[in-house]
Tab-separated table of C-alpha atoms in Angstrom:
chain	number	residue	atom	x	y	z
A	1	UNK	CA	5.322	-41.739	6.273
A	2	UNK	CA	3.708	-41.119	2.905
A	3	UNK	CA	5.560	-42.377	-0.148
A	4	UNK	CA	6.605	-39.839	-2.751
A	5	UNK	CA	4.240	-39.949	-5.713
A	6	UNK	CA	6.414	-37.595	-7.805
A	7	UNK	CA	3.558	-35.155	-8.219
A	8	UNK	CA	3.824	-32.835	-11.200
A	9	UNK	CA	2.660	-29.265	-11.222
A	10	UNK	CA	0.413	-28.682	-14.212
A	11	UNK	CA	-2.209	-26.148	-15.203
A	12	UNK	CA	-5.843	-27.192	-15.302
A	13	UNK	CA	-6.885	-26.526	-18.918
A	14	UNK	CA	-10.606	-27.006	-19.491
A	15	UNK	CA	-11.837	-27.308	-23.088
A	16	UNK	CA	-15.231	-27.661	-24.692
A	17	UNK	CA	-16.894	-30.263	-26.885
A	18	UNK	CA	-15.483	-33.673	-27.781
A	19	UNK	CA	-11.813	-34.641	-27.636
A	20	UNK	CA	-10.529	-35.005	-31.207
A	21	UNK	CA	-6.795	-35.239	-30.521
A	22	UNK	CA	-4.248	-35.467	-27.721
A	23	UNK	CA	-0.482	-35.271	-27.362
A	24	UNK	CA	2.280	-35.213	-24.760
A	25	UNK	CA	4.907	-32.566	-24.206
A	26	UNK	CA	7.517	-32.501	-21.406
A	27	UNK	CA	5.670	-35.347	-19.693
A	28	UNK	CA	2.335	-33.472	-19.645
A	29	UNK	CA	-0.789	-34.564	-21.513
A	30	UNK	CA	-2.658	-32.060	-23.688
A	31	UNK	CA	-6.024	-32.398	-25.414
A	32	UNK	CA	-7.750	-30.729	-28.351
A	33	UNK	CA	-11.545	-30.459	-28.404
A	34	UNK	CA	-13.887	-29.493	-31.238
A	35	UNK	CA	-16.089	-26.741	-29.793
A	36	UNK	CA	-16.124	-23.451	-27.891
A	37	UNK	CA	-18.212	-21.361	-25.512
A	38	UNK	CA	-19.155	-17.732	-24.862
A	39	UNK	CA	-17.951	-15.101	-22.435
A	40	UNK	CA	-21.314	-15.225	-20.666
A	41	UNK	CA	-20.770	-18.867	-19.724
A	42	UNK	CA	-17.194	-18.224	-18.620
A	43	UNK	CA	-18.410	-15.432	-16.336
A	44	UNK	CA	-20.998	-17.762	-14.821
A	45	UNK	CA	-18.275	-20.345	-14.234
A	46	UNK	CA	-15.839	-17.960	-12.538
A	47	UNK	CA	-18.526	-16.411	-10.354
A	48	UNK	CA	-19.638	-19.865	-9.154
A	49	UNK	CA	-16.185	-20.958	-7.917
A	50	UNK	CA	-15.789	-20.528	-4.151
A	51	UNK	CA	-13.520	-17.756	-2.864
A	52	UNK	CA	-10.929	-19.988	-1.171
A	53	UNK	CA	-10.293	-21.777	-4.481
A	54	UNK	CA	-10.001	-18.481	-6.372
A	55	UNK	CA	-7.441	-17.237	-3.841
A	56	UNK	CA	-5.275	-20.317	-4.438
A	57	UNK	CA	-5.193	-19.689	-8.185
A	58	UNK	CA	-2.315	-17.568	-9.446
A	59	UNK	CA	-3.656	-16.945	-12.949
A	60	UNK	CA	-6.870	-17.508	-14.904
A	61	UNK	CA	-6.334	-17.226	-18.657
A	62	UNK	CA	-8.601	-17.385	-21.704
A	63	UNK	CA	-9.066	-15.734	-25.114
A	64	UNK	CA	-12.252	-14.782	-26.931
A	65	UNK	CA	-12.991	-13.454	-30.406
A	66	UNK	CA	-15.211	-10.697	-31.730
A	67	UNK	CA	-16.342	-9.894	-35.263
A	68	UNK	CA	-18.950	-7.371	-34.164
A	69	UNK	CA	-16.545	-4.440	-33.912
A	70	UNK	CA	-15.313	-1.454	-35.908
A	71	UNK	CA	-11.685	-2.254	-35.001
A	72	UNK	CA	-9.885	-3.253	-38.245
A	73	UNK	CA	-8.651	-6.857	-38.490
A	74	UNK	CA	-5.007	-6.001	-39.169
A	75	UNK	CA	-3.871	-9.614	-38.729
A	76	UNK	CA	-6.361	-11.012	-41.286
A	77	UNK	CA	-8.291	-12.886	-38.626
A	78	UNK	CA	-11.030	-12.012	-36.118
A	79	UNK	CA	-9.871	-9.681	-33.363
A	80	UNK	CA	-8.842	-11.643	-30.272
A	81	UNK	CA	-9.461	-10.394	-26.723
A	82	UNK	CA	-7.277	-11.958	-24.032
A	83	UNK	CA	-8.146	-12.066	-20.333
A	84	UNK	CA	-5.343	-12.664	-17.815
A	85	UNK	CA	-6.990	-12.569	-14.409
A	86	UNK	CA	-6.301	-13.120	-10.737
A	87	UNK	CA	-8.711	-12.847	-7.826
A	88	UNK	CA	-8.415	-10.039	-5.286
A	89	UNK	CA	-9.878	-11.058	-1.880
A	90	UNK	CA	-9.709	-7.420	-0.763
A	91	UNK	CA	-11.724	-6.108	-3.707
A	92	UNK	CA	-13.840	-9.291	-3.945
A	93	UNK	CA	-13.459	-9.248	-7.704
A	94	UNK	CA	-11.140	-10.170	-10.564
A	95	UNK	CA	-8.188	-7.936	-11.349
A	96	UNK	CA	-5.594	-7.932	-14.103
A	97	UNK	CA	-2.898	-10.527	-13.468
A	98	UNK	CA	-0.028	-8.725	-11.751
A	99	UNK	CA	2.753	-9.929	-14.076
A	100	UNK	CA	0.710	-9.039	-17.133
A	101	UNK	CA	-0.120	-5.617	-15.701
A	102	UNK	CA	3.421	-4.804	-14.553
A	103	UNK	CA	5.294	-6.142	-17.572
A	104	UNK	CA	3.072	-5.139	-20.491
A	105	UNK	CA	4.643	-2.160	-22.273
A	106	UNK	CA	2.730	0.184	-24.540
A	107	UNK	CA	4.034	1.847	-27.684
A	108	UNK	CA	1.582	4.704	-27.110
A	109	UNK	CA	-0.696	5.741	-24.278
A	110	UNK	CA	-0.934	3.569	-21.153
A	111	UNK	CA	-2.200	0.251	-19.849
A	112	UNK	CA	-5.580	0.065	-18.114
A	113	UNK	CA	-4.960	0.800	-14.429
A	114	UNK	CA	-5.832	-1.834	-11.817
A	115	UNK	CA	-8.426	0.531	-10.364
A	116	UNK	CA	-10.160	1.005	-13.738
A	117	UNK	CA	-9.890	-2.742	-14.409
A	118	UNK	CA	-11.607	-3.538	-11.085
A	119	UNK	CA	-14.395	-1.041	-11.746
A	120	UNK	CA	-14.910	-2.214	-15.318
A	121	UNK	CA	-14.217	1.219	-16.815
A	122	UNK	CA	-14.969	1.216	-20.541
A	123	UNK	CA	-11.368	1.450	-21.710
A	124	UNK	CA	-9.435	-0.591	-24.258
A	125	UNK	CA	-5.793	-1.205	-25.180
A	126	UNK	CA	-5.449	-2.013	-28.877
A	127	UNK	CA	-3.007	-4.683	-30.099
A	128	UNK	CA	0.459	-4.145	-31.505
A	129	UNK	CA	0.323	-2.656	-35.005
A	130	UNK	CA	-2.024	0.255	-34.399
A	131	UNK	CA	-0.711	3.826	-34.312
A	132	UNK	CA	-0.866	6.591	-31.719
A	133	UNK	CA	-3.582	8.309	-33.793
A	134	UNK	CA	-6.053	5.880	-32.182
A	135	UNK	CA	-5.454	7.175	-28.628
A	136	UNK	CA	-8.581	8.789	-27.100
A	137	UNK	CA	-10.701	7.542	-30.013
A	138	UNK	CA	-13.849	5.524	-29.361
A	139	UNK	CA	-14.296	1.994	-30.701
A	140	UNK	CA	-17.239	-0.393	-30.646
A	141	UNK	CA	-16.958	-3.973	-29.401
A	142	UNK	CA	-20.145	-6.089	-29.394
A	143	UNK	CA	-22.303	-2.920	-29.305
A	144	UNK	CA	-20.400	-1.488	-26.342
A	145	UNK	CA	-18.343	1.701	-26.642
A	146	UNK	CA	-14.777	1.783	-25.335
A	147	UNK	CA	-12.225	4.603	-25.179
A	148	UNK	CA	-8.743	3.750	-26.496
A	149	UNK	CA	-6.143	4.496	-23.783
A	150	UNK	CA	-3.115	2.642	-25.148
A	151	UNK	CA	-1.451	0.611	-27.881
A	152	UNK	CA	0.252	-2.618	-26.786
A	153	UNK	CA	3.915	-2.858	-27.775
A	154	UNK	CA	3.988	-6.696	-27.846
A	155	UNK	CA	0.626	-8.475	-27.765
A	156	UNK	CA	-1.471	-8.921	-30.888
A	157	UNK	CA	-4.669	-9.091	-28.810
A	158	UNK	CA	-7.107	-6.544	-27.429
A	159	UNK	CA	-7.248	-5.841	-23.676
A	160	UNK	CA	-10.449	-4.756	-21.910
A	161	UNK	CA	-11.619	-5.094	-18.274
A	162	UNK	CA	-13.230	-8.421	-17.359
A	163	UNK	CA	-16.038	-6.680	-15.467
A	164	UNK	CA	-18.634	-5.414	-17.969
A	165	UNK	CA	-16.929	-7.274	-20.839
A	166	UNK	CA	-19.531	-8.252	-23.471
A	167	UNK	CA	-21.345	-11.526	-22.795
A	168	UNK	CA	-21.536	-12.201	-26.525
A	169	UNK	CA	-17.775	-12.620	-27.019
A	170	UNK	CA	-17.372	-16.125	-28.402
A	171	UNK	CA	-15.048	-18.809	-29.768
A	172	UNK	CA	-13.518	-19.449	-26.344
A	173	UNK	CA	-11.964	-22.866	-26.892
A	174	UNK	CA	-10.320	-23.276	-23.474
A	175	UNK	CA	-9.750	-21.683	-20.075
A	176	UNK	CA	-6.628	-22.259	-17.970
A	177	UNK	CA	-6.411	-22.282	-14.180
A	178	UNK	CA	-2.801	-21.912	-13.008
A	179	UNK	CA	-1.255	-22.216	-9.549
A	180	UNK	CA	2.264	-21.603	-8.242
A	181	UNK	CA	2.394	-25.092	-6.693
A	182	UNK	CA	0.560	-28.359	-7.264
A	183	UNK	CA	-3.154	-27.577	-7.153
A	184	UNK	CA	-4.956	-28.702	-4.002
A	185	UNK	CA	-7.526	-31.479	-4.320
A	186	UNK	CA	-10.168	-29.213	-2.795
A	187	UNK	CA	-9.651	-26.474	-5.403
A	188	UNK	CA	-9.622	-28.979	-8.264
A	189	UNK	CA	-12.871	-30.554	-7.057
A	190	UNK	CA	-14.520	-27.136	-6.571
A	191	UNK	CA	-13.603	-26.032	-10.106
A	192	UNK	CA	-14.751	-29.381	-11.496
A	193	UNK	CA	-18.097	-29.155	-9.662
A	194	UNK	CA	-18.682	-25.565	-10.815
A	195	UNK	CA	-17.798	-26.511	-14.397
A	196	UNK	CA	-20.128	-29.522	-14.393
A	197	UNK	CA	-22.902	-27.337	-12.987
A	198	UNK	CA	-22.525	-24.710	-15.745
A	199	UNK	CA	-21.520	-26.837	-18.754
A	200	UNK	CA	-22.457	-30.423	-17.888
A	201	UNK	CA	-20.736	-32.925	-20.191
A	202	UNK	CA	-19.966	-30.168	-22.717
A	203	UNK	CA	-16.773	-29.284	-20.808
A	204	UNK	CA	-13.798	-31.633	-20.899
A	205	UNK	CA	-11.965	-31.543	-17.542
A	206	UNK	CA	-8.674	-33.480	-17.561
A	207	UNK	CA	-7.259	-35.320	-14.568
A	208	UNK	CA	-4.191	-33.637	-13.047
A	209	UNK	CA	-2.011	-34.304	-10.015
A	210	UNK	CA	-3.414	-32.635	-6.912
A	211	UNK	CA	-2.340	-32.455	-3.294
A	212	UNK	CA	-4.644	-33.120	-0.366
A	213	UNK	CA	-3.715	-30.365	2.079
A	214	UNK	CA	-6.044	-31.866	4.684
A	215	UNK	CA	-3.927	-34.996	5.137
A	216	UNK	CA	-4.055	-36.008	8.851
A	217	UNK	CA	-0.321	-36.696	8.857
A	218	UNK	CA	0.514	-33.131	7.902
A	219	UNK	CA	-2.145	-31.655	10.168
A	220	UNK	CA	-0.563	-33.557	13.079
A	221	UNK	CA	2.889	-32.398	11.999
A	222	UNK	CA	1.703	-28.780	11.868
A	223	UNK	CA	0.135	-29.055	15.337
A	224	UNK	CA	3.367	-30.533	16.681
A	225	UNK	CA	5.310	-27.663	15.124
A	226	UNK	CA	3.077	-25.115	16.858
A	227	UNK	CA	3.464	-26.857	20.226
A	228	UNK	CA	7.254	-27.000	19.830
A	229	UNK	CA	7.232	-23.334	18.855
A	230	UNK	CA	5.383	-22.407	22.053
A	231	UNK	CA	7.705	-24.564	24.192
A	232	UNK	CA	10.853	-23.130	22.584
A	233	UNK	CA	9.644	-19.567	23.088
A	234	UNK	CA	8.881	-20.275	26.767
A	235	UNK	CA	12.330	-21.857	27.183
A	236	UNK	CA	13.981	-18.811	25.631
A	237	UNK	CA	12.197	-16.404	27.978
A	238	UNK	CA	13.123	-18.524	31.029
A	239	UNK	CA	16.752	-18.440	29.930
A	240	UNK	CA	16.527	-14.671	29.713
A	241	UNK	CA	15.398	-14.631	33.348
A	242	UNK	CA	18.933	-15.708	34.263
A	243	UNK	CA	20.286	-12.777	32.240
A	244	UNK	CA	18.038	-10.426	34.207
A	245	UNK	CA	19.284	-11.812	37.543
A	246	UNK	CA	22.908	-11.246	36.503
A	247	UNK	CA	22.010	-7.635	35.691
A	248	UNK	CA	20.446	-6.820	39.053
A	249	UNK	CA	23.135	-4.260	39.918
A	250	UNK	CA	22.741	-2.495	36.566
A	251	UNK	CA	18.950	-2.456	36.936
A	252	UNK	CA	19.299	-1.002	40.461
A	253	UNK	CA	21.505	1.802	39.163
A	254	UNK	CA	19.025	2.560	36.393
A	255	UNK	CA	16.164	2.687	38.900
A	256	UNK	CA	18.055	4.877	41.422
A	257	UNK	CA	18.888	7.396	38.671
A	258	UNK	CA	15.243	7.726	37.641
A	259	UNK	CA	14.689	4.997	35.054
A	260	UNK	CA	11.016	4.054	35.263
A	261	UNK	CA	9.782	0.480	35.242
A	262	UNK	CA	8.242	0.976	31.774
A	263	UNK	CA	11.479	2.325	30.308
A	264	UNK	CA	13.510	-0.534	31.777
A	265	UNK	CA	10.934	-3.034	30.537
A	266	UNK	CA	11.060	-1.618	27.006
A	267	UNK	CA	14.879	-1.801	26.970
A	268	UNK	CA	14.981	-5.490	27.874
A	269	UNK	CA	11.980	-6.427	25.730
A	270	UNK	CA	13.523	-4.701	22.698
A	271	UNK	CA	16.802	-6.546	23.278
A	272	UNK	CA	15.309	-10.023	23.361
A	273	UNK	CA	12.733	-9.327	20.608
A	274	UNK	CA	15.424	-8.142	18.171
A	275	UNK	CA	17.452	-11.275	18.921
A	276	UNK	CA	14.393	-13.521	18.488
A	277	UNK	CA	13.226	-11.938	15.228
A	278	UNK	CA	16.721	-12.008	13.726
A	279	UNK	CA	17.131	-15.681	14.619
A	280	UNK	CA	13.719	-16.454	13.092
A	281	UNK	CA	14.615	-14.660	9.836
A	282	UNK	CA	17.957	-16.479	9.600
A	283	UNK	CA	16.392	-19.914	10.194
A	284	UNK	CA	13.624	-19.077	7.704
A	285	UNK	CA	16.184	-18.312	5.014
A	286	UNK	CA	18.021	-21.563	5.755
A	287	UNK	CA	14.740	-23.527	5.651
A	288	UNK	CA	13.484	-22.183	2.316
A	289	UNK	CA	16.884	-22.168	0.599
A	290	UNK	CA	18.355	-25.465	1.859
A	291	UNK	CA	16.280	-27.618	4.217
A	292	UNK	CA	13.030	-27.817	2.222
A	293	UNK	CA	14.886	-29.165	-0.847
A	294	UNK	CA	16.381	-31.969	1.220
A	295	UNK	CA	13.085	-32.880	2.912
A	296	UNK	CA	11.007	-32.957	-0.275
A	297	UNK	CA	12.362	-36.359	-1.282
A	298	UNK	CA	10.795	-37.911	1.845
A	299	UNK	CA	7.907	-35.498	2.509
A	300	UNK	CA	6.208	-34.885	-0.828
A	301	UNK	CA	3.944	-32.060	0.370
A	302	UNK	CA	6.443	-30.273	2.630
A	303	UNK	CA	6.801	-27.182	0.443
A	304	UNK	CA	3.021	-26.824	0.130
A	305	UNK	CA	1.936	-27.477	3.719
A	306	UNK	CA	4.910	-25.577	5.173
A	307	UNK	CA	4.651	-22.718	2.728
A	308	UNK	CA	5.596	-19.106	3.429
A	309	UNK	CA	2.134	-18.232	4.780
A	310	UNK	CA	2.107	-21.068	7.345
A	311	UNK	CA	5.725	-20.404	8.259
A	312	UNK	CA	4.893	-16.757	8.984
A	313	UNK	CA	1.951	-17.851	11.179
A	314	UNK	CA	4.282	-20.084	13.207
A	315	UNK	CA	6.724	-17.172	13.476
A	316	UNK	CA	4.002	-14.856	14.754
A	317	UNK	CA	3.035	-17.425	17.409
A	318	UNK	CA	6.701	-17.708	18.425
A	319	UNK	CA	7.183	-13.935	18.742
A	320	UNK	CA	3.810	-13.377	20.470
A	321	UNK	CA	4.453	-15.981	23.175
A	322	UNK	CA	7.923	-14.575	23.802
A	323	UNK	CA	6.546	-11.034	24.031
A	324	UNK	CA	3.750	-11.934	26.464
A	325	UNK	CA	5.788	-14.097	28.864
A	326	UNK	CA	8.795	-11.791	28.667
A	327	UNK	CA	6.761	-8.744	29.626
A	328	UNK	CA	5.197	-10.580	32.555
A	329	UNK	CA	8.559	-11.854	33.821
A	330	UNK	CA	10.320	-8.486	33.459
A	331	UNK	CA	7.552	-6.573	35.209
A	332	UNK	CA	7.685	-8.971	38.176
A	333	UNK	CA	11.470	-8.660	38.321
A	334	UNK	CA	11.522	-4.871	38.039
A	335	UNK	CA	8.932	-4.320	40.749
A	336	UNK	CA	11.507	-5.355	43.309
A	337	UNK	CA	12.991	-2.450	45.240
A	338	UNK	CA	16.375	-1.237	43.959
A	339	UNK	CA	17.947	-1.944	47.335
A	340	UNK	CA	16.803	-5.562	47.416
A	341	UNK	CA	18.030	-5.996	43.847
A	342	UNK	CA	21.405	-4.593	44.786
A	343	UNK	CA	21.710	-6.969	47.694
A	344	UNK	CA	20.615	-9.877	45.522
A	345	UNK	CA	23.339	-9.055	42.952
């Protein structure tokens, strides 16, 4: 059994230039570097990260600045443009981070829709402090024209779509890659390789705790779980065969009064499937609410390897095996003549 390493979940924050300071907060190490990069380089970085790694990431966050704009600097500093992104495997592109999109209120107008964000529509939401008079006006950012669709009620930064955002946006001092759990070793290494390829030694990439989701121990444990799932589903269907035998008289009556084999099959399949699915949902709730917390002290990766996605896959295997074997067994049983069933009961 692997020993618990007390892994900590932490965001991967990549900065640029040389480290000039560092500090600790809540047990996490943070660094301050002395340089920055452009939006063009950040785009190159994000587009060079493989899709599986992007899907693992919950949030990608960075801020840029622009002075080449006709938007007034109401906060006495260069206008800041913030990007909060997540990757959509369906759209094969970056979309606005769901929490940011759902929870960002506007004092006037509206937020940029996910559809417009994906397409890179030339729309902009101005920061808190502007008035509704700006709605439907056109503004210039880095020689690109945007239509104002909303005024943010909270944020003091500009929001524009990532796609088609100006390459010349600059003063990006860091970019954060955030996950819901401890980042996998594979994703960390992929981001590190992509960053080294684009920036070389100019990017400072800190070491963080990662989890190797390809550990043989957990792969073997997952395979064992699947085998036990198949065996338990077969056992359950064989037990239901006894229930069918005890109902021979009832089945005979159904058949004599015109119940077709398909109708009878659907009745019994629905009965056992409802029972199986309900039991799976109940055990799932118990596992995620109680069991996983107890196991984590001995199995450090249990909540990552046996996450909701993998648990659902095991559940689908369980239900599928039950459905297939159950149908086969019921059809064989129901093809007996009603008279022979009656005598057998």
